[in-house]
Coordinates of C-alpha atoms in Angstrom, one line a residue:
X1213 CA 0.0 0.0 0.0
X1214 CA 1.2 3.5 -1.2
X1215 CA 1.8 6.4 1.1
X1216 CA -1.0 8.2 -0.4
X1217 CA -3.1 5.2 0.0
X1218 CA -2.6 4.4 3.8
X1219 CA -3.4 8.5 4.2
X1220 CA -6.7 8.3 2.3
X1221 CA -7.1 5.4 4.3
X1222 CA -7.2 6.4 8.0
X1223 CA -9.1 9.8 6.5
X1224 CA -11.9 7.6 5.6
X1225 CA -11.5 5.7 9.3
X1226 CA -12.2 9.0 11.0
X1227 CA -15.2 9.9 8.8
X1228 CA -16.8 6.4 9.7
X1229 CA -16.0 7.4 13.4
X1230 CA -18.4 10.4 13.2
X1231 CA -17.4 14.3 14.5
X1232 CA -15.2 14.8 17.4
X1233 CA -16.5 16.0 20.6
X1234 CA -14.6 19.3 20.9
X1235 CA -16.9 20.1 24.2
X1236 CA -14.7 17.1 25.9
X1237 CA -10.8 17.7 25.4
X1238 CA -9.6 15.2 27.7
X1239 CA -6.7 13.1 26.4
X1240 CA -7.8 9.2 25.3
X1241 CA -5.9 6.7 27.3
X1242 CA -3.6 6.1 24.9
X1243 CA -2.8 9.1 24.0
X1244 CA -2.6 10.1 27.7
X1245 CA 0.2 7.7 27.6
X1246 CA 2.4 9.1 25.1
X1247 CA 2.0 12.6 26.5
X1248 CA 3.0 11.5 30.1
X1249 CA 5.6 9.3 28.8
X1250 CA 9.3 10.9 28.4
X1251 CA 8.3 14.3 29.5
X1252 CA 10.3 17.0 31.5
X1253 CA 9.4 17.5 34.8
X1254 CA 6.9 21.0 35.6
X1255 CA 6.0 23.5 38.3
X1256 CA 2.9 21.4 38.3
X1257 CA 3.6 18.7 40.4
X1258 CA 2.7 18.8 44.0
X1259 CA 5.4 20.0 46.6
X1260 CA 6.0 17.5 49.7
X1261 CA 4.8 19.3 53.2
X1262 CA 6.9 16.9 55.6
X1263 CA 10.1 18.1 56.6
X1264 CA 11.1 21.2 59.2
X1265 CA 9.7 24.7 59.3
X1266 CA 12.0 26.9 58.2
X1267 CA 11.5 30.7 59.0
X1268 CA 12.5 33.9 57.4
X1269 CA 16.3 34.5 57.7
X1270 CA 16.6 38.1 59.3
X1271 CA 18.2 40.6 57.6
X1272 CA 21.8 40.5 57.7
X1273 CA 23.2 42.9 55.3
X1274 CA 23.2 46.9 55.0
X1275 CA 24.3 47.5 58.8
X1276 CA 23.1 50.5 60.7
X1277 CA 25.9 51.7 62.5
X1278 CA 25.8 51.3 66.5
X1279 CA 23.7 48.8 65.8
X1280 CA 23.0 45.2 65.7
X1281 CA 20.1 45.8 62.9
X1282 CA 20.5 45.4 59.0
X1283 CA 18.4 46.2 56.1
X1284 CA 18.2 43.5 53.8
X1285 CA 17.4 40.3 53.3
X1286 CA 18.8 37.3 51.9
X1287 CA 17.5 34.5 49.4
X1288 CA 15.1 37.5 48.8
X1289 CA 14.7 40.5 46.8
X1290 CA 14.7 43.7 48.3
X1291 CA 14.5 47.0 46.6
X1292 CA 16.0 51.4 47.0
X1293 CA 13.9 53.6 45.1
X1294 CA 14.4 57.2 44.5
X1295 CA 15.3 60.2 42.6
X1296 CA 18.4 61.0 40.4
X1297 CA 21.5 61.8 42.1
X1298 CA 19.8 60.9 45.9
X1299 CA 22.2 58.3 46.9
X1300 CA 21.0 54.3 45.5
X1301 CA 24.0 53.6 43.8
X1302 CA 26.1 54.7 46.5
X1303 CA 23.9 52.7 49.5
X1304 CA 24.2 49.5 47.5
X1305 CA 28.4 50.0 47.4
X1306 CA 27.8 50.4 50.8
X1307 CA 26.4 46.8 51.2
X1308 CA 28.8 45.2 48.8
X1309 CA 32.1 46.5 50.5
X1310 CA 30.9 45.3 54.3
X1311 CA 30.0 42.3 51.5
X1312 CA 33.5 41.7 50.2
X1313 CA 35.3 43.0 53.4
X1314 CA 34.7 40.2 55.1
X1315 CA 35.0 37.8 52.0
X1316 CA 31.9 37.1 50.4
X1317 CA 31.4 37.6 46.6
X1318 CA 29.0 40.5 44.9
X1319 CA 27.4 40.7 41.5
X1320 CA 26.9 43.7 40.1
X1321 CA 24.4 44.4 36.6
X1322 CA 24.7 47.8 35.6
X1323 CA 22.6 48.6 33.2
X1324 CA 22.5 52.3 33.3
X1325 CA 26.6 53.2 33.4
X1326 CA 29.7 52.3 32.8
X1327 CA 32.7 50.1 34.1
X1328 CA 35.0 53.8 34.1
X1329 CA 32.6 55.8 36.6
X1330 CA 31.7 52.2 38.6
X1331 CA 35.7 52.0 39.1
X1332 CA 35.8 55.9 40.2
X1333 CA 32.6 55.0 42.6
X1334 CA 34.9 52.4 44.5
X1335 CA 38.2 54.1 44.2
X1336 CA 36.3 57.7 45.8
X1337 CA 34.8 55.5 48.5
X1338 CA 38.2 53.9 49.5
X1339 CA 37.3 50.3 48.7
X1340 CA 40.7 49.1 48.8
X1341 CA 41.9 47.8 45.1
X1342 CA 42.7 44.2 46.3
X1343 CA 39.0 43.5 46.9
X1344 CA 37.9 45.0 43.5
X1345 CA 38.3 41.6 42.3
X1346 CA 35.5 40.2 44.7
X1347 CA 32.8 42.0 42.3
X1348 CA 31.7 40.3 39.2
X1349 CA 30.4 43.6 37.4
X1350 CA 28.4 43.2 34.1
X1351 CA 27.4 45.6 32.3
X1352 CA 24.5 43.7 30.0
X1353 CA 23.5 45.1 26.7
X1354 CA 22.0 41.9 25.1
X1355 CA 18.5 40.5 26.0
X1356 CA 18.5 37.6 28.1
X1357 CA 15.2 35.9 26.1
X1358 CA 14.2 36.3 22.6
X1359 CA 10.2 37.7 23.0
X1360 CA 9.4 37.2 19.1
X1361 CA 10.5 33.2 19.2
X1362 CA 9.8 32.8 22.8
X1363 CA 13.3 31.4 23.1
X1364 CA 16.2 32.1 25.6
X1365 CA 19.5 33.8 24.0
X1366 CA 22.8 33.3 24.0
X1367 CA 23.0 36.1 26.7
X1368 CA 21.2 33.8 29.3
X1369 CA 23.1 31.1 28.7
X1370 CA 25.8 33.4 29.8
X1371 CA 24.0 34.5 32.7
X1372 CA 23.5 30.7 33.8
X1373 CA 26.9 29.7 33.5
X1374 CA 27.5 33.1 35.9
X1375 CA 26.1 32.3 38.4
X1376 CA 26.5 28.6 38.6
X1377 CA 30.0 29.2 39.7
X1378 CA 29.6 32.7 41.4
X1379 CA 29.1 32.5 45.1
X1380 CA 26.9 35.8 45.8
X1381 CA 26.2 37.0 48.8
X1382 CA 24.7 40.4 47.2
X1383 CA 23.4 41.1 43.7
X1384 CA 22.9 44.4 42.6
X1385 CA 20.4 45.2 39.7
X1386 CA 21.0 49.1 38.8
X1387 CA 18.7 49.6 37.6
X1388 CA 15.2 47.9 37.4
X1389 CA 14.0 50.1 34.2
X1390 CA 17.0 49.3 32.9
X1391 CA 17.1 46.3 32.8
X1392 CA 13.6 46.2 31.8
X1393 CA 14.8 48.1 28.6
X1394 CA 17.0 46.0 27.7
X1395 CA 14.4 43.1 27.8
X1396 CA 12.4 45.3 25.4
X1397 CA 9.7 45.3 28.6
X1398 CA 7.7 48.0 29.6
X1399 CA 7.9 48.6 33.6
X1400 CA 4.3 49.8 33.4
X1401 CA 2.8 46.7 32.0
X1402 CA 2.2 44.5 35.3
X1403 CA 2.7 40.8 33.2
X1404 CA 5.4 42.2 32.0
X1405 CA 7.4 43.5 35.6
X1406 CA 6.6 39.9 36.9
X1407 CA 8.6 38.6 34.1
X1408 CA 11.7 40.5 34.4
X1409 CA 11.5 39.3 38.0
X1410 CA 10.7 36.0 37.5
X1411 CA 13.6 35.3 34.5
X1412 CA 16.4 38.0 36.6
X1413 CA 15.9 38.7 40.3
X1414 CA 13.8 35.4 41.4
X1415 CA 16.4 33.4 39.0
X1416 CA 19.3 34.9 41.1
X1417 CA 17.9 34.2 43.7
X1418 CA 17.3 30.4 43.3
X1419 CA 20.3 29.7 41.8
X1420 CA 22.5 31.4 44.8
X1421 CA 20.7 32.7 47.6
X1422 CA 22.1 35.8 47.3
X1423 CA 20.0 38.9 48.9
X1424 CA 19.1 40.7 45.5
X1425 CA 18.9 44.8 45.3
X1426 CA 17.0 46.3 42.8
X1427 CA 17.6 50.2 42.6
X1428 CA 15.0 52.1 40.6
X1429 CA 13.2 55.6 39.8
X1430 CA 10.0 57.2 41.2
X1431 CA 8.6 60.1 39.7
X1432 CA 9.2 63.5 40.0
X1433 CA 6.3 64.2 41.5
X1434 CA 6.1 63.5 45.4
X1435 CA 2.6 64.0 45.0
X1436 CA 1.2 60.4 43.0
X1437 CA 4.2 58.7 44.1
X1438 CA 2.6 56.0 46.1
X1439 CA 5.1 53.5 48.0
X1440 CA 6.7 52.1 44.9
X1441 CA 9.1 52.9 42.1
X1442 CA 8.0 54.5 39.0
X1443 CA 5.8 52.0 37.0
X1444 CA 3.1 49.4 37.7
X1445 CA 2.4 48.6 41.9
X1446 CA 4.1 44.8 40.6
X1447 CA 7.6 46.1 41.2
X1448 CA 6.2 46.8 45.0
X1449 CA 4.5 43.6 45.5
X1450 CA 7.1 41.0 43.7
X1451 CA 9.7 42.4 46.5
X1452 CA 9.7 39.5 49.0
X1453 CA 12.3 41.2 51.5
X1454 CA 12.3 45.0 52.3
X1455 CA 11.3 48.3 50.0
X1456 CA 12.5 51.5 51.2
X1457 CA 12.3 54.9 49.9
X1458 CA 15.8 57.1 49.8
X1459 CA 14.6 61.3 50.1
X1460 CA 17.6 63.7 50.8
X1461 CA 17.3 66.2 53.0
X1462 CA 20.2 68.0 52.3
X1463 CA 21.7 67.5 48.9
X1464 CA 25.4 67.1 48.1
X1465 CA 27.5 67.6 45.8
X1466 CA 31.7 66.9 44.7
X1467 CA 33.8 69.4 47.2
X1468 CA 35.7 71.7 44.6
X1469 CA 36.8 73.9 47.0
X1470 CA 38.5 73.8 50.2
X1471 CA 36.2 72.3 52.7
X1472 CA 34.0 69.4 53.2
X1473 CA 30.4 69.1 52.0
X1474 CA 28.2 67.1 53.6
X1475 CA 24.6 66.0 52.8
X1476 CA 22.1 64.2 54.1
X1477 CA 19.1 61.5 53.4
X1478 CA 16.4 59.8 54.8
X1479 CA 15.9 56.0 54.0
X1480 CA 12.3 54.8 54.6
X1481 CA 10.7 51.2 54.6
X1482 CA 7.4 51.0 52.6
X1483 CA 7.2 47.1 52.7
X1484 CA 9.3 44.7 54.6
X1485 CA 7.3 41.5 53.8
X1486 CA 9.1 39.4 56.6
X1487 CA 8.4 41.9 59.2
X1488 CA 12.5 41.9 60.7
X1489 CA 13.0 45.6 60.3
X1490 CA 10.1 47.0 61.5
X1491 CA 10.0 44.5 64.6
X1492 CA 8.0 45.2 67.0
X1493 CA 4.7 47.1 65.9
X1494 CA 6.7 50.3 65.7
X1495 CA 5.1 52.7 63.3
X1496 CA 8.2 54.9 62.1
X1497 CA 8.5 55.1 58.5
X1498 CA 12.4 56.1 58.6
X1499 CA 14.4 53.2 59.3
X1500 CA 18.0 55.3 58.9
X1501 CA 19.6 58.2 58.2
X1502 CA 22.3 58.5 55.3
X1503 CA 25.3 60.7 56.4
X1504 CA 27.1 61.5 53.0
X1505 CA 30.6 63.2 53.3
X1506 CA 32.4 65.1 49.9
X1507 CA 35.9 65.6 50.7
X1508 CA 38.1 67.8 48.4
X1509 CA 40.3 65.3 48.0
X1510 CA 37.4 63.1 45.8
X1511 CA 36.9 61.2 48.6
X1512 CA 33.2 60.2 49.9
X1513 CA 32.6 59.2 52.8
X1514 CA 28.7 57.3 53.8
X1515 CA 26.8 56.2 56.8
X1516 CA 24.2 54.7 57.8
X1517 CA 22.7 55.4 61.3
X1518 CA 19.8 55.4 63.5
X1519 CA 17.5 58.3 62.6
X1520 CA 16.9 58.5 66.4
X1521 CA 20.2 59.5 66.9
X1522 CA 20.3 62.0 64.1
X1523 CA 17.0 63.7 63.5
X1524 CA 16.2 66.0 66.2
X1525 CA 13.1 67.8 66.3
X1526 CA 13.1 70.8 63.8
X1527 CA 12.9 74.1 64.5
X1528 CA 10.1 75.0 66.8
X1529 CA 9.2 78.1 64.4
X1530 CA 9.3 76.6 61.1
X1531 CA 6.9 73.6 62.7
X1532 CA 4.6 76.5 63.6
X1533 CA 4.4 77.7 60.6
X1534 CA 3.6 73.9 59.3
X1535 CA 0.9 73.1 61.8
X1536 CA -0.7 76.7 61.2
X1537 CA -0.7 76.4 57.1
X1538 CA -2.3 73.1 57.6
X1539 CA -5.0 74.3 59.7
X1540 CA -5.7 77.0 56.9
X1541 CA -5.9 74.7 54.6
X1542 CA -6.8 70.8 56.4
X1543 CA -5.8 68.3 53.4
X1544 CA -3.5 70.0 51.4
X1545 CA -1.0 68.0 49.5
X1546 CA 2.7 67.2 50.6
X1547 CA 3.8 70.0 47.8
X1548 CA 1.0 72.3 48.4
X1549 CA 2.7 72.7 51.8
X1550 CA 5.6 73.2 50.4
X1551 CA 4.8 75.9 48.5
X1552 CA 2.9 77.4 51.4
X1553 CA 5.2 77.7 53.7
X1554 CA 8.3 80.0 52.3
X1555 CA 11.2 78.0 53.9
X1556 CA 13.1 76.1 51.1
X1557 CA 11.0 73.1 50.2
X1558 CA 14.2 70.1 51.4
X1559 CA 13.7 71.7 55.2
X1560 CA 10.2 71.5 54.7
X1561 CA 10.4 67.9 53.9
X1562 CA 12.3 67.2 57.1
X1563 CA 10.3 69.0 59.2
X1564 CA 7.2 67.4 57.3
X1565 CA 8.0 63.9 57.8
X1566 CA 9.3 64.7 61.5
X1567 CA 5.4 65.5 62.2
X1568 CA 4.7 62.5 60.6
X1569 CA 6.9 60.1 62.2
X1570 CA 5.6 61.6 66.0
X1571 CA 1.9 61.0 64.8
X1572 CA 1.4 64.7 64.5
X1573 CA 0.3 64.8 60.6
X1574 CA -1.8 62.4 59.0
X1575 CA -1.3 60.8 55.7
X1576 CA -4.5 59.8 53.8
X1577 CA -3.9 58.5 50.0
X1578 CA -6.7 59.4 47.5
X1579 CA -6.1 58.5 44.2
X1580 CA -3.0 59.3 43.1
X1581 CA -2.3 62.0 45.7
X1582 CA -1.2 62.0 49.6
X1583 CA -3.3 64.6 51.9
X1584 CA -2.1 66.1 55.4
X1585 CA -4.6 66.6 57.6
X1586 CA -3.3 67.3 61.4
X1587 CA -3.9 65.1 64.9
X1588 CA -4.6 67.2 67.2
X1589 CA -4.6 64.9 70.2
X1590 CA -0.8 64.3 69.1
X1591 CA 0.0 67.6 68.6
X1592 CA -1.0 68.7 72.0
X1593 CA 0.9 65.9 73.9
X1594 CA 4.0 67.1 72.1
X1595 CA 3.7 70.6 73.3
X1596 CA 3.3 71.6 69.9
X1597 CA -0.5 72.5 70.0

């Protein structure tokens, strides 16, 4: 029998068989079989409950000086969002020199600059040259999956290989809409956030436990900013260690003259999903103060300390002036007050988010915009009433 034959054949068999029943698409026996037979294992196979109960591992990287507390977590990702020029970048080499100091390995994706500027960042904050070597720094331009043939690249396989044989105590992704870019993603697009941090971040982390640290943008606004980075709410609720905000207070800048500038920050927690660094029930928002140091020499010096030993409460006539605007004008914006009271807006902020912390302003989200309305109760235990 001819090829053609045996075709026209089982053709004529189906025809005498009658119509399929498309409403039931349940696999025959048989075919069942060859399916099940000589596949690759799936996600979809049920996960064995016996075994210990294993906690969350507290945080134990990003010290606070004086301190026995840390910011971030590993085996997880954590995330620093903020403006340009307010300080992420230099946090996160922060965390990776106490990393290598003490002998651990760091990976470092840079996606926004380059390996000149990254070597001036370590050399200005005195991480001594020998332990340069302890930081695998890649600066990725090539996609690590192909979206048009739904294939991965030659780039991942890369990436793999990486960190198969890196031992990474601290990854650094700078930044998260960068690398987003290069996946031809759009951070705005929620399917499309959880898929950067499913194939990047949550693929770091399986493969080496590392604690992951996603810098990223928020918008220029303070206004609609929300509690997460600049995009769709999924970068906020994919982080499975700590968020924080970075604001600076006082800004900085290099020291081309004689003396010393110095600068200041104000790093708060808006998620910390294993509940380590807020501990406790407390209800402060700022979880440190960043110290930042320009010397003329091209040095930079940063800490990180308690806020409770560096914020002291602000001038008692510039919070007058706050607590009287917003009884003008009960549910003004965070820049409406700003503008209101004529003290440059950076003190404003401070003294702002002072009232805040001690309970005596109110912040109620609406839509895309945070309103101040004052306690009163709170204002008069504080003597500020």
């Amino acid at each position: 029998m001819s090829d053609l034959e045996r075709q026209l054949e089982e053709i004529f068999a189906k025809i005498d068989e009658g119509p399929e029943d498309v409403t039931n698409s349940t696999p025959r026996p048989e075919e069942l079989a060859k399916i099940v037979e000589g596949r690759e294992p799936s996600s979809w196979r049920p996960i064995p409950l016996e075994g210990p109960v294993e906690d969350d591992a507290p945080p134990s990287l990003l010290a606070i000086e004086g301190t026995a507390r840390h910011l971030l977590y590993p085996g997880s990702t954590n995330s620093i969002s903020g403006e340009s020029e307010s300080g992420k970048s230099l946090l996160a080499l922060v965390a990776a020199r106490e990393v290598i100091e003490r002998g651990g390995r760091v990976l470092w994706l840079d996606f926004e600059d380059t390996v000149r500027r990254f070597r001036s960042r370590l050399d200005s904050m005195s991480v001594p040259r020998e332990l340069w070597s302890s930081i695998d720094y890649i600066n990725p331009a090539h996609a690590l999956w192909n979206r048009k043939t739904n294939a991965s690249t030659g780039a991942h396989a890369d990436f793999v290989e990486l960190l198969a044989r890196g031992s990474y105590e601290l990854a650094v992704i700078d930044t998260m809409t960068g690398a987003m870019s290069v996946e031809g993603l759009d951070p705005n697009i929620g399917t499309e956030v959880e898929a950067i941090q499913r194939e990047l971040m949550g693929r770091i982390v399986k493969d080496t436990g590392a604690a992951v640290l996603v810098l990223d943008h928020v918008t220029k606004s303070s206004d609609g900013r929300g509690r997460y980075a600049i995009g769709s709410e999924r970068k906020l609720s994919g982080i499975t260690g700590a968020a924080y905000a970075i604001e600076v207070t006082k800004p900085w800048s290099r020291a081309l003259g004689g003396a010393p500038i110095h600068g200041t920050a104000l790093l708060k927690i808006t998620k910390d999903r294993p509940g380590y660094v807020r501990g406790e029930g407390s209800t402060l928002s700022t979880v440190a103060s960043i110290e930042v140091t320009a010397d003329p020499d091209g040095g930079l010096r940063l800490r990180v300390v308690d806020p409770r030993d560096t914020v002291p409460c602000p001038p008692l006539d510039l919070v007058t002036k706050i607590v009287e605007a917003l009884r003008r004008f009960p549910g003004m914006s965070k820049s409406a007050l700003e503008a209101e009271v004529d003290v440059k807006a950076t003190t404003v902020r401070v003294a702002r988010d002072w009232l805040i912390d001690q309970g005596a302003i109110v912040v109620e989200s609406r839509g895309n915009g945070n309103y101040l309305t004052l306690n009163e109760t709170r204002l008069r235990e504080l003597d500020l009433a």
